[in-house]
Coordinates of C-alpha atoms (C1' of nucleotides) in Angstrom, one line a residue:
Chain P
X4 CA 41.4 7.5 3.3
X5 CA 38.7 5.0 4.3
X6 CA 40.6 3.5 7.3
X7 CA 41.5 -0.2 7.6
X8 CA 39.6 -3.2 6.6
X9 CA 38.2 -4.7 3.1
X10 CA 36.9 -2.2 1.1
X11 CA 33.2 -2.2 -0.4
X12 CA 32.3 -3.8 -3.4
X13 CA 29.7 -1.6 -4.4
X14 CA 28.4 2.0 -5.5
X15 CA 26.5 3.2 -2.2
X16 CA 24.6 5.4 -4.1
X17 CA 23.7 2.9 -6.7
X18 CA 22.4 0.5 -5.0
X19 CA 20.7 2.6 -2.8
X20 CA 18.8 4.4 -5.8
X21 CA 18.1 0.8 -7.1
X22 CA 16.2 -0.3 -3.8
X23 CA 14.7 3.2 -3.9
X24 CA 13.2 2.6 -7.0
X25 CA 12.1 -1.2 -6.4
X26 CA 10.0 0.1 -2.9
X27 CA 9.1 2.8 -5.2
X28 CA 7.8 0.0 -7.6
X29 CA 6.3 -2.8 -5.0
X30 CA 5.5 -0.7 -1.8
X31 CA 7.9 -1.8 1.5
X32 CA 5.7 -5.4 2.4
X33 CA 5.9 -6.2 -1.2
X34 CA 9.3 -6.1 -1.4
X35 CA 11.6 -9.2 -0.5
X36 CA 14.6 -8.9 0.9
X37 CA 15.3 -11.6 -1.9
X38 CA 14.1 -8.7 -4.5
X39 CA 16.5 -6.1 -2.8
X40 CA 19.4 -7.9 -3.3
X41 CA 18.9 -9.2 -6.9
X42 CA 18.5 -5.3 -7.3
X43 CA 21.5 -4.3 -5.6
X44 CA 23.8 -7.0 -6.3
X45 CA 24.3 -7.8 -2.9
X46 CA 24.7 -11.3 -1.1
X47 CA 23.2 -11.2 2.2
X48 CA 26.5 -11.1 4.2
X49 CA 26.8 -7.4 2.8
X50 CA 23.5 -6.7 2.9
X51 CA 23.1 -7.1 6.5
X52 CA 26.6 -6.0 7.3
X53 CA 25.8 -2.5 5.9
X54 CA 22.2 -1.7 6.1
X55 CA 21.3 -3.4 9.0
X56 CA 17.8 -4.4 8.1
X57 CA 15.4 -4.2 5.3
X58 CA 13.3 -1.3 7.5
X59 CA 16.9 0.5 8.2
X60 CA 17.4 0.4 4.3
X61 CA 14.1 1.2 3.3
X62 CA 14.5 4.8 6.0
X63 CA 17.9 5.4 3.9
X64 CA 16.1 5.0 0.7
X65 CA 13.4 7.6 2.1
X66 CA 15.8 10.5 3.1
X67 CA 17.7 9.2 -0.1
X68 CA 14.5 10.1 -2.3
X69 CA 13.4 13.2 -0.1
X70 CA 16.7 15.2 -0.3
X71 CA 17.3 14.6 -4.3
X72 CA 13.7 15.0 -4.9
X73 CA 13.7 18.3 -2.8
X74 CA 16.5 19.3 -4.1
X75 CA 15.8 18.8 -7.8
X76 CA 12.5 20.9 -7.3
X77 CA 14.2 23.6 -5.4
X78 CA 16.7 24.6 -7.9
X79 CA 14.0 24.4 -10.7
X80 CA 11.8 27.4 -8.7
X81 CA 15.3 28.7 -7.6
X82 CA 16.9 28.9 -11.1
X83 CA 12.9 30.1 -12.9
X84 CA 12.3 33.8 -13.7
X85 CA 9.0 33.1 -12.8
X86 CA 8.5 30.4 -10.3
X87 CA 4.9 29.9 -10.2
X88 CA 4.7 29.1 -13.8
X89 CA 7.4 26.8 -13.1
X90 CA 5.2 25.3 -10.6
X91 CA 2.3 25.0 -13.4
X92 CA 4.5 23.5 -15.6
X93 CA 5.8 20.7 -12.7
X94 CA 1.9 19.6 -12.8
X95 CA 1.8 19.9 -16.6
X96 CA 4.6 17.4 -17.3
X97 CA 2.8 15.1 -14.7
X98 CA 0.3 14.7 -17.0
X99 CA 2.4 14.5 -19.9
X100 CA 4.3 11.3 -18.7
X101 CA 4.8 7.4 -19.9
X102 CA 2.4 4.9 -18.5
X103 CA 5.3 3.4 -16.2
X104 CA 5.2 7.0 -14.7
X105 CA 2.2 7.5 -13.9
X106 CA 1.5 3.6 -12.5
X107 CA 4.9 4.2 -10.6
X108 CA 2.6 7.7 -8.7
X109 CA 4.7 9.8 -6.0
X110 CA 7.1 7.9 -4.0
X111 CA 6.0 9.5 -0.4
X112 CA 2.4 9.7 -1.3
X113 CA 2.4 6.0 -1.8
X114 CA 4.5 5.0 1.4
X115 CA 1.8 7.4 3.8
X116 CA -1.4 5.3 1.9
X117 CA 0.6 1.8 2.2
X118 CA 1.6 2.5 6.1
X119 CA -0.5 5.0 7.7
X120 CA -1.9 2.7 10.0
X121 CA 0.9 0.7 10.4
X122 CA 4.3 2.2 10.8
X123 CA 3.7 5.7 12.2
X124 CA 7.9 6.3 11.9
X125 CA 7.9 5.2 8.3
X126 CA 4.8 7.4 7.5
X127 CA 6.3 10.5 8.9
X128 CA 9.3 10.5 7.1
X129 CA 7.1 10.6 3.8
X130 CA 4.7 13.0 5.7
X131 CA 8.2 15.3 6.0
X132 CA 8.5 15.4 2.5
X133 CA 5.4 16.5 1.2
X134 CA 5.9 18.8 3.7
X135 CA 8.6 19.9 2.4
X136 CA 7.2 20.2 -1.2
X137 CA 4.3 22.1 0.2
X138 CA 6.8 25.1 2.0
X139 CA 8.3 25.3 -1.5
X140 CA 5.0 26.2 -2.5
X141 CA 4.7 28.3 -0.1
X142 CA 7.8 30.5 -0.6
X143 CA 7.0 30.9 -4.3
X144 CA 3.4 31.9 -4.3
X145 CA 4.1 34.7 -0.9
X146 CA 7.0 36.2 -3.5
X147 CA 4.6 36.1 -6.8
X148 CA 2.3 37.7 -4.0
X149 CA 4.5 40.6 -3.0
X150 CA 6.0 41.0 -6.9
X151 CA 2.5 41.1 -8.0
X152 CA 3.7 38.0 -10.5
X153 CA -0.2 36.5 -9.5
X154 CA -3.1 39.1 -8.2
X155 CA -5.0 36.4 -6.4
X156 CA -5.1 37.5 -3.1
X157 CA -6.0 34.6 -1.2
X158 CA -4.3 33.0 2.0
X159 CA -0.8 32.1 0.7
X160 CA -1.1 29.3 2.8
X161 CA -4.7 27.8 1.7
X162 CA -3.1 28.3 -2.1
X163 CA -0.1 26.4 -1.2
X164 CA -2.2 23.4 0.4
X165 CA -4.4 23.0 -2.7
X166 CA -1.7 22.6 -4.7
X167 CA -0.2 20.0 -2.5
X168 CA -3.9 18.6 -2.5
X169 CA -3.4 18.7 -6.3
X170 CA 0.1 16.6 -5.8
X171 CA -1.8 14.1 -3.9
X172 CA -4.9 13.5 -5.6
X173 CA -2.8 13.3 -9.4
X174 CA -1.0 10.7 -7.6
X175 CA -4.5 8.8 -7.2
X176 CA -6.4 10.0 -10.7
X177 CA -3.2 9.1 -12.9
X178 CA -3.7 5.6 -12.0
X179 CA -7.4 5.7 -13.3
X180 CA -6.7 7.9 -16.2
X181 CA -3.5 7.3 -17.1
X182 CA -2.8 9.8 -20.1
X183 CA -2.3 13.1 -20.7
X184 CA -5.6 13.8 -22.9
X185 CA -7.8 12.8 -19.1
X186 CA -5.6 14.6 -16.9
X187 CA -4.5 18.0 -18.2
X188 CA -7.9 19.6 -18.3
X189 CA -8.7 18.7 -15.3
X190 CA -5.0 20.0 -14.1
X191 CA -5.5 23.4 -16.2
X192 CA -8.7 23.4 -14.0
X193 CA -7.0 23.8 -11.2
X194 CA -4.1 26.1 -12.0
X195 CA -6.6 28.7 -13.3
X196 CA -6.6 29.4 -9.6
X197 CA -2.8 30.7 -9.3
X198 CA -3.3 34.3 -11.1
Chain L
X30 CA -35.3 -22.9 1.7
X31 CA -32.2 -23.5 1.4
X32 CA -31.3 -26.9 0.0
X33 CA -30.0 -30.0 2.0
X34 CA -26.6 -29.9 4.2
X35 CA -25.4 -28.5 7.3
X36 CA -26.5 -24.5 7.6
X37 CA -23.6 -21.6 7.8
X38 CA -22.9 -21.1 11.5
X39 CA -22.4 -17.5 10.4
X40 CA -23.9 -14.2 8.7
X41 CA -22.3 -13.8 6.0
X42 CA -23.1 -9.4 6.1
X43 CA -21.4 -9.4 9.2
X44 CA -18.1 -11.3 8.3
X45 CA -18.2 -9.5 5.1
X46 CA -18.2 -6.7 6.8
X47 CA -15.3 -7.3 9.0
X48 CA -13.2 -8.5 6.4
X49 CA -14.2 -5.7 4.8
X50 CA -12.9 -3.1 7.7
X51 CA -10.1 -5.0 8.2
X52 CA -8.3 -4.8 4.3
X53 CA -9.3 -1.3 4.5
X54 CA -7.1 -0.6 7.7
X55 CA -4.1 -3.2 6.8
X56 CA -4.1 -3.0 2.9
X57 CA -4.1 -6.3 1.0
X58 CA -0.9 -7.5 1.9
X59 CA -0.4 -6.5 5.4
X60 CA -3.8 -8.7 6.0
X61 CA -3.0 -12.2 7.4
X62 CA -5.3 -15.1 7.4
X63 CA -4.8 -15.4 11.2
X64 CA -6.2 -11.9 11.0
X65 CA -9.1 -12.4 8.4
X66 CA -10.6 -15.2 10.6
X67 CA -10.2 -13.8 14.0
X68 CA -12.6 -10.5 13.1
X69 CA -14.4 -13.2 10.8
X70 CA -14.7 -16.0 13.5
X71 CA -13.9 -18.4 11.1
X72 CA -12.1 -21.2 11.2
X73 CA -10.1 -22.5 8.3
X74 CA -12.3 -24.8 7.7
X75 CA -15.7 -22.4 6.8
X76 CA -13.3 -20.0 5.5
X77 CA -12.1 -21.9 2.4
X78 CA -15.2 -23.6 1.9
X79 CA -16.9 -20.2 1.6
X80 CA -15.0 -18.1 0.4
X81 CA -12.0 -19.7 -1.8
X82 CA -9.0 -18.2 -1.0
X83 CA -7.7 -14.1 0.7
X84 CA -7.8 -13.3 -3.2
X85 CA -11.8 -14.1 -3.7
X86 CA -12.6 -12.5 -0.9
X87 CA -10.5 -9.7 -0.9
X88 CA -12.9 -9.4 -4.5
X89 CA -16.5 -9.8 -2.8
X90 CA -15.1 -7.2 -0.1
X91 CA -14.3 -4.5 -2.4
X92 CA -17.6 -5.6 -4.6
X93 CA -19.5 -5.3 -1.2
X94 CA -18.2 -1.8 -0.6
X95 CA -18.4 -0.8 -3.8
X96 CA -22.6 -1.0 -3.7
X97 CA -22.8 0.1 -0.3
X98 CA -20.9 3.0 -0.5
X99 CA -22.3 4.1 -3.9
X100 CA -25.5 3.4 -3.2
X101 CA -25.3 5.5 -0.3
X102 CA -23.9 8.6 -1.7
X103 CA -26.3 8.0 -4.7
X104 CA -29.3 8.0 -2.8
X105 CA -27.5 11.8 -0.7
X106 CA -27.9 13.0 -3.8
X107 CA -31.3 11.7 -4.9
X108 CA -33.0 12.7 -2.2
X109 CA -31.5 16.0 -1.8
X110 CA -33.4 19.7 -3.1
X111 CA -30.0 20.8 -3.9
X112 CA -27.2 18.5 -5.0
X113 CA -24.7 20.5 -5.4
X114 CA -24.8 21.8 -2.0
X115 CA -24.8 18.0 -0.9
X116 CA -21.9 17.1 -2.9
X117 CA -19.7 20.3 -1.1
X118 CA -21.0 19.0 2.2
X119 CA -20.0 15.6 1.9
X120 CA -16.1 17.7 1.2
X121 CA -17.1 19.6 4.5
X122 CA -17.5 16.4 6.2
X123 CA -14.3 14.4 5.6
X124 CA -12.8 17.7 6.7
X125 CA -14.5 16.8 9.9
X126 CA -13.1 12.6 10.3
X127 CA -11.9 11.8 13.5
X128 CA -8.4 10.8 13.4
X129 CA -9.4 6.9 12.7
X130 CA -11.1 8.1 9.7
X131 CA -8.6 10.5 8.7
X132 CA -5.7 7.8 8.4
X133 CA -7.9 5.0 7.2
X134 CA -8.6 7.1 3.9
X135 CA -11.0 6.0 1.0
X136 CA -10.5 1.9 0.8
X137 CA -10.4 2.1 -3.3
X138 CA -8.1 5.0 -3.3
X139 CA -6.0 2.9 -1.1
X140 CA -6.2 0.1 -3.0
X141 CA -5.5 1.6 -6.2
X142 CA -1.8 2.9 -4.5
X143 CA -1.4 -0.6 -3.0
X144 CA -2.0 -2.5 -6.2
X145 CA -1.1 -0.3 -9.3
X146 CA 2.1 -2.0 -10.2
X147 CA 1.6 -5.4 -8.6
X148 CA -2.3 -6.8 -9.2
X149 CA -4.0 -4.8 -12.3
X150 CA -7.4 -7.0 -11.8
X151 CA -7.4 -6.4 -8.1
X152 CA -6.8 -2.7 -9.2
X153 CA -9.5 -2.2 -11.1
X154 CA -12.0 -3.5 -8.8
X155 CA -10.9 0.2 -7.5
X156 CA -10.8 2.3 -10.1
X157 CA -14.4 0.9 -11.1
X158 CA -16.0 2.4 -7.9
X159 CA -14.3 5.7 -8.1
X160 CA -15.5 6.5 -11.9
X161 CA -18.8 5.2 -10.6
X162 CA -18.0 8.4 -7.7
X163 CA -17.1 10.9 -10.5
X164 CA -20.4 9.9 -12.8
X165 CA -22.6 10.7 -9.8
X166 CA -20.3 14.2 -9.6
X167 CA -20.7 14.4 -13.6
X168 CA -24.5 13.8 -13.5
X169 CA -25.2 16.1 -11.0
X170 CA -23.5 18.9 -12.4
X171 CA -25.1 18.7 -15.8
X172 CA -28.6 18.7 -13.8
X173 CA -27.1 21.9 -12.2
X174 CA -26.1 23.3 -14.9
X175 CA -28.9 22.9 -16.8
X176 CA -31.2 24.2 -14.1
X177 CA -29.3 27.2 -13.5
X178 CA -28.0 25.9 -9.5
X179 CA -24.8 26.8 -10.8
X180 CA -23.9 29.4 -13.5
X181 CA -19.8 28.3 -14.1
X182 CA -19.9 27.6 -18.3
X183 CA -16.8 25.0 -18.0
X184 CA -17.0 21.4 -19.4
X185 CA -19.0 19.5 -16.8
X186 CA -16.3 16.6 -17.4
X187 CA -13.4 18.5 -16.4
X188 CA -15.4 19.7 -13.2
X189 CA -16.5 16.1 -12.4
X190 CA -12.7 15.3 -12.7
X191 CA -11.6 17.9 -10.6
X192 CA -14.1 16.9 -8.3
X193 CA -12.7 13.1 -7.8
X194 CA -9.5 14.5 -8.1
X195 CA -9.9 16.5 -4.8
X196 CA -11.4 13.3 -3.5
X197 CA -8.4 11.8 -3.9
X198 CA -6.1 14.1 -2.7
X199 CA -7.4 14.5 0.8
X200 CA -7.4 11.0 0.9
X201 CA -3.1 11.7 1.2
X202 CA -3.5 14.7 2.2
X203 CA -5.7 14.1 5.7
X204 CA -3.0 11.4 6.4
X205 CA -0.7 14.3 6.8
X206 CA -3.2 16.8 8.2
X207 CA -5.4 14.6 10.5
X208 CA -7.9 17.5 11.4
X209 CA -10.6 20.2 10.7
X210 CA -8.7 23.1 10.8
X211 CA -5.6 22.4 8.4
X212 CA -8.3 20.5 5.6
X213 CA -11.7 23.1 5.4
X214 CA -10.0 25.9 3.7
X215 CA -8.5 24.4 1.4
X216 CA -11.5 22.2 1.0
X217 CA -13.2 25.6 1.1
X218 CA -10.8 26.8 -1.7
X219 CA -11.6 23.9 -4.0
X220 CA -15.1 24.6 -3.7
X221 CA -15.4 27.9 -5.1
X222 CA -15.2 26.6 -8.2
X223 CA -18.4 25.3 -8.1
X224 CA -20.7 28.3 -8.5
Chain N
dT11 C1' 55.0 -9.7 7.9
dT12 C1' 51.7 -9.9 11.2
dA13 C1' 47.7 -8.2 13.5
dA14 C1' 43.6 -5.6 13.3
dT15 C1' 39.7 -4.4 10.7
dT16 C1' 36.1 -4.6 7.6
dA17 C1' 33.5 -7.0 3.6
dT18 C1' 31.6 -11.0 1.6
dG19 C1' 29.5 -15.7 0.8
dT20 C1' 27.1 -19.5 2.6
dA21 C1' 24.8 -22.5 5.5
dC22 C1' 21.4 -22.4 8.6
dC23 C1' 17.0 -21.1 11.2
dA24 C1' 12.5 -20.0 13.4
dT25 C1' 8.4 -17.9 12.1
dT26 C1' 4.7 -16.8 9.2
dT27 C1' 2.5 -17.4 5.0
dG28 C1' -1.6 -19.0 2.3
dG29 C1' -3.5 -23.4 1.5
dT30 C1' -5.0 -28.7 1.6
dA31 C1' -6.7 -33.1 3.3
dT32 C1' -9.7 -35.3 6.0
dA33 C1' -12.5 -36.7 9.7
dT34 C1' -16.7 -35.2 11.8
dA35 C1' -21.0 -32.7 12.6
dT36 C1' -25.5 -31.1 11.1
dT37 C1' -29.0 -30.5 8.1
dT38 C1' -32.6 -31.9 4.3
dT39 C1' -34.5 -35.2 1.1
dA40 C1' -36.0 -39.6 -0.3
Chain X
dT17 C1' -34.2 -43.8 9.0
dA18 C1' -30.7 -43.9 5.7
dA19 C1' -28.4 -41.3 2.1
dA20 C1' -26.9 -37.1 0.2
dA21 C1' -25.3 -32.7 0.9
dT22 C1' -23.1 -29.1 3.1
dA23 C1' -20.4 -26.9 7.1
dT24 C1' -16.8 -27.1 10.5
dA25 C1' -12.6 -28.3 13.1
dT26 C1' -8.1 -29.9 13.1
dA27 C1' -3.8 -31.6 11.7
dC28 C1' -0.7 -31.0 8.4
dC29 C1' 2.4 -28.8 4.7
dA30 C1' 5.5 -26.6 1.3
dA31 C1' 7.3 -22.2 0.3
dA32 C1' 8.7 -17.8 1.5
dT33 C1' 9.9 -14.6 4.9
dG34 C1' 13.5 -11.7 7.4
dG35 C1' 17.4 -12.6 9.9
dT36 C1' 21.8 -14.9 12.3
dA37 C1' 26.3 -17.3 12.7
dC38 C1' 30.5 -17.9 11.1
dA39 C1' 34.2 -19.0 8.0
dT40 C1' 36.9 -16.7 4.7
dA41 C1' 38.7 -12.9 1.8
dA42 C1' 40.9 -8.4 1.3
dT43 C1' 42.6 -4.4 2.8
dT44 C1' 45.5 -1.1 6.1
dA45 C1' 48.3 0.0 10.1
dA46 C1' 52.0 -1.3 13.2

DNA sequence: TTAATTATGTACCATTTGGTATATATTTTA
DNA sequence: TAAAATATATACCAAATGGTACATAATTAA
């Protein structure tokens, strides 16, 4: 099945989500390559062999994080009778989670601070992904438009960007207020806004 | 004046300063020493004598900006007939950034995403100077409220809060937008609140 | 059963890192 | 003018960094 040779010793996609998680955790500088491989169980022989270098692993762990992440949101507005308070409710459990959480922030928001003046290719694949999150926005708030689900009738497009605005500056104020009792009226604030 | 012993060979504003620019647009880490005392023109020499270690004076940079940049907005606001109007312009203006300023960001917000999991006193160096930035919102907007500027009844915390919390989204957010036209509407759209 | 192929473990390496030790230079004070 | 005090320049350093070379192990295909 897997052609000739010695055959892998490890989960790809475990030790690919624990690397995502540790950049998630220390930023890309941060991280060692020693780090990595304590993470991932694996000697440097392997390590080399099959991810070729710590920036090749790190752009694996992005597009690792963007499609599950994407995904994972997706079906949520997919599978919601009504999407936009879906939406409402992503930023509500934001506020609502464990101190690790909200230290830990948004994995993309943090690469694009950490690297925006220094790795232009590393940056865009994060920019991508809020990008992404941003047209599912998008989608959701032109149907609530045309089903008359919210009577706002402002620019679909300015509505999704404040609520990817909202994305990125939770990702920021959870760090200073890092509990839900500081952040959900401030949250609420905003989502009075979608109706 | 000042005591016996050689005199500093250099002003210690200016290298402040540039030590100061340079941590904004490399991040902690990502700043070497060889870097710090090239845009210092230090050698190694002056620069532990004076200031320690990176660490130290990574501290009296952030401390440095912290009063400049505070002072400055507090004295926009001082001075100004109508501080609430001040406060939106200072939104219309980041809108406005050329591109260097749009992926340098806000140096404490950057910090903060930098640091959270890996330096908690470096950290709150941050966090300090941008709930010094939300008091000046909050104090401004209980004047306006009280004068009648601006008729919105809502808890002047939560608008304060919503206030540094679009400050620290477009800090992400310009990254990904770099311009006028994608940021002033939803600037724009964040603003209407305010009234 | 042997050759080809791929994975792993280990020893090694050049570079960069933040930092120290110390000799020398320049100033003030006594 | 000598001594005390401070600043600067330079040589040096240990540790950590990301990465390479290569021998060996484990599998499949011929």
């Amino acid at each position: 099945m897997s052609g000739a040779g010695r055959p892998k010793n490890y989960d790809k996609d475990k030790v690919l989500y624990a690397a995502t998680n540790l950049f998630w955790e220390k930023g890309y500088e941060s991280t060692s390559l020693e780090d990595l491989m304590r993470v991932m169980d694996l000697g440097k022989g392997s390590f080399y062999n099959s991810f070729g270098s710590k920036r090749d692993l790190f752009i694996e762990c992005v597009r690792y994080y963007d499609s599950k992440a994407i995904d994972h949101i997706a079906d949520l507005l997919a599978n919601s009778e009504r999407p936009i308070e879906e939406i409402k409710n992503i930023f509500r459990r934001c506020a609502e989670s464990n101190k690790t959480a909200h230290f830990l922030g948004c994995f993309a928001g943090n690469i694009i601070t950490e690297l925006a003046t220094i790795d232009p290719e590393l940056t865009n694949l994060a920019k991508a992904h809020l990008k992404k999150l941003e047209a599912l926005f998008l989608y959701h708030i032109k149907n609530a438009q045309r089903t008359g689900d919210i009577q706002i009738s402002e620019n679909p497009v300015f509505l999704a960007r404040f609520l990817l605005n909202l994305w990125n500056g939770i990702n920021i104020t959870r760090r200073i207020y890092p509990n839900k009792k500081e952040l959900i009226n401030m949250i609420e604030l905003h989502l009075t806004i979608l109706k």
